[in-house]
Tab-separated table of C-alpha atoms in Angstrom:
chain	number	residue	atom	x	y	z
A	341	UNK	CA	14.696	-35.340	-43.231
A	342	UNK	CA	13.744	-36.179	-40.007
A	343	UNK	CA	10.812	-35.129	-38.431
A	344	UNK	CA	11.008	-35.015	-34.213
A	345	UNK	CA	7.821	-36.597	-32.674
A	346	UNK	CA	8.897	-35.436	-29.342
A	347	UNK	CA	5.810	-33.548	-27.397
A	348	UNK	CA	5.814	-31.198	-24.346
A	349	UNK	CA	4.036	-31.961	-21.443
A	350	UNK	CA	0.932	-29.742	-20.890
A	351	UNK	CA	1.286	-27.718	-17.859
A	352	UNK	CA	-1.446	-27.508	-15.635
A	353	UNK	CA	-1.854	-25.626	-12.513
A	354	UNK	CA	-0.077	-23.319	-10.500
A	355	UNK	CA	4.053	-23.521	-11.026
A	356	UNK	CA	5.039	-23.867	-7.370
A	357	UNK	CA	2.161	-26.011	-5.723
A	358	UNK	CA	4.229	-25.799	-2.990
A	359	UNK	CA	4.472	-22.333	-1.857
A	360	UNK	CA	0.317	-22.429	-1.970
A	361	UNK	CA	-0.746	-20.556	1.227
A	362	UNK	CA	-4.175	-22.414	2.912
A	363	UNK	CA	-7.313	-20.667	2.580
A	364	UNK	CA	-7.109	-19.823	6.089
A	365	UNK	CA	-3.301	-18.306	6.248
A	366	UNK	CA	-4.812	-16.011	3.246
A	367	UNK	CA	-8.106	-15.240	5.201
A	368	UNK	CA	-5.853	-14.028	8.483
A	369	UNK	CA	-3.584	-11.745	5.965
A	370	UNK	CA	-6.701	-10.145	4.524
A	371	UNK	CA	-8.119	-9.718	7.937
A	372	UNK	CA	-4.852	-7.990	9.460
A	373	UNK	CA	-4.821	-6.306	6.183
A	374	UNK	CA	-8.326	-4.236	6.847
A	375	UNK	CA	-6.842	-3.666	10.721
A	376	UNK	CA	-4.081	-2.187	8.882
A	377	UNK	CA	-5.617	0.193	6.601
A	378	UNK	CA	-8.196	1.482	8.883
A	379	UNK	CA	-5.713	2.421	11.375
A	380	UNK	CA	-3.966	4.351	9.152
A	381	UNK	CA	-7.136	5.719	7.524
A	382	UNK	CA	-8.220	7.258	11.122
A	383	UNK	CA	-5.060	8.861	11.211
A	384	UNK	CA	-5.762	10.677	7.755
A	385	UNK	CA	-9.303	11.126	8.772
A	386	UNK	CA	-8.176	13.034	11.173
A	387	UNK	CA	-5.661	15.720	10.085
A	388	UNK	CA	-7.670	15.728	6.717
A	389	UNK	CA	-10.456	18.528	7.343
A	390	UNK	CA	-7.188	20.999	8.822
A	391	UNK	CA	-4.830	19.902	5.651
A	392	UNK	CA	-7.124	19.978	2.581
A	393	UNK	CA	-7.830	23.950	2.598
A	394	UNK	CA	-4.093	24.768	2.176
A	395	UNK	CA	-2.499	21.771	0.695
A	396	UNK	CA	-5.383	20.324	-2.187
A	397	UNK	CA	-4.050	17.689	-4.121
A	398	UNK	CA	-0.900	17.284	-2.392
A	399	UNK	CA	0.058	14.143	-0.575
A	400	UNK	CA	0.489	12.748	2.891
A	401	UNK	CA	2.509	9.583	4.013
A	402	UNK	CA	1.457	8.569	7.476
A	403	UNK	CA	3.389	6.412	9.841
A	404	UNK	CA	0.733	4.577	12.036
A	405	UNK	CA	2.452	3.885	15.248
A	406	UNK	CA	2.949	7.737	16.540
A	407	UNK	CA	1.075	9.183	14.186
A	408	UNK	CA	3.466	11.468	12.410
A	409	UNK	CA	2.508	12.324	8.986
A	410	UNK	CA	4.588	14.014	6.369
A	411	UNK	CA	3.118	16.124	3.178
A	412	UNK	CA	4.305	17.612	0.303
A	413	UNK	CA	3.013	18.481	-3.017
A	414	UNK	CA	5.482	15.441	-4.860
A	415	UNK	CA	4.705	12.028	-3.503
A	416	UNK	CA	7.919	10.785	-4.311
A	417	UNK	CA	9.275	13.577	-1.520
A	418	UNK	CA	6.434	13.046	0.799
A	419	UNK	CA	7.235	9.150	0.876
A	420	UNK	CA	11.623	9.747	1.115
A	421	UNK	CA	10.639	12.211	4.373
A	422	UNK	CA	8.928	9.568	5.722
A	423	UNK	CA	11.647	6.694	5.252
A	424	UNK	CA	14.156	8.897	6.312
A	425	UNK	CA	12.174	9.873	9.307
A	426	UNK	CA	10.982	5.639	10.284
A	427	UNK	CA	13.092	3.840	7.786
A	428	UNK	CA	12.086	0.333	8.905
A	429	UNK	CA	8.280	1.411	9.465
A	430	UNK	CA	5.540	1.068	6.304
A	431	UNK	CA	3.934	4.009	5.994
A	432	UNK	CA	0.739	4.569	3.758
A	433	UNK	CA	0.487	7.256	1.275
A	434	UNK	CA	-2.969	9.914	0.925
A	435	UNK	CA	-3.605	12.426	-1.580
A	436	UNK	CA	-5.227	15.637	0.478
A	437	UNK	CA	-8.863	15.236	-1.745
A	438	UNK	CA	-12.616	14.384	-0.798
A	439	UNK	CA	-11.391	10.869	-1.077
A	440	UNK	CA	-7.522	10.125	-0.436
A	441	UNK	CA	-6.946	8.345	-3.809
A	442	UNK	CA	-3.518	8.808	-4.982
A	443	UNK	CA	-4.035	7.401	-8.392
A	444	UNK	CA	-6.146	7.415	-11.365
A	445	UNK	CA	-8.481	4.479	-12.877
């Protein structure tokens, strides 16, 4: 019987060395990132204290360009009335809480 001596090359580093982004392509993403999330986090801020005594624990999707936010108690529905609203606009979803965290940890 014949034994195969053949080895496979060790792999080392990143699969596609070519679609690495440069440290400072990354640093402008993260910064646009923050301008991003704030924005729409001064929206919530906002319509939060008037929301959260009727609606607890339901959640808002908020489109940051007019403004227009859209709640309901499923996030799933809250999220579809917002795409079918803006269907080419990201919108950013809030839970109606002391904090605005949708999920869990």
């Amino acid at each position: 019987m014949t034994e195969s001596t053949a080895k496979q090359p060790a792999r080392r580093g990143r699969i596609f060395p070519e679609r690495t982004l440069p440290p400072e392509e990354l640093a402008r993403r993260k910064a646009e990132d923050k301008v991003f999330y704030r924005h729409y986090r001064e929206i919530f801020e906002c319509v939060r204290p008037d929301l959260i005594q009727e609606h607890y624990g339901w959640y808002i999707a908020v489109e940051p360009d007019s403004g227009d936010y859209f709640i309901d108690a499923d996030k799933e529905v809250a999220s579809l009335k917002a795409r079918q609203k803006y269907p080419n606009i990201i919108h950013f979803m809030f839970c109606l809480n002391e904090t605005g965290a949708t999920g869990r940890i």
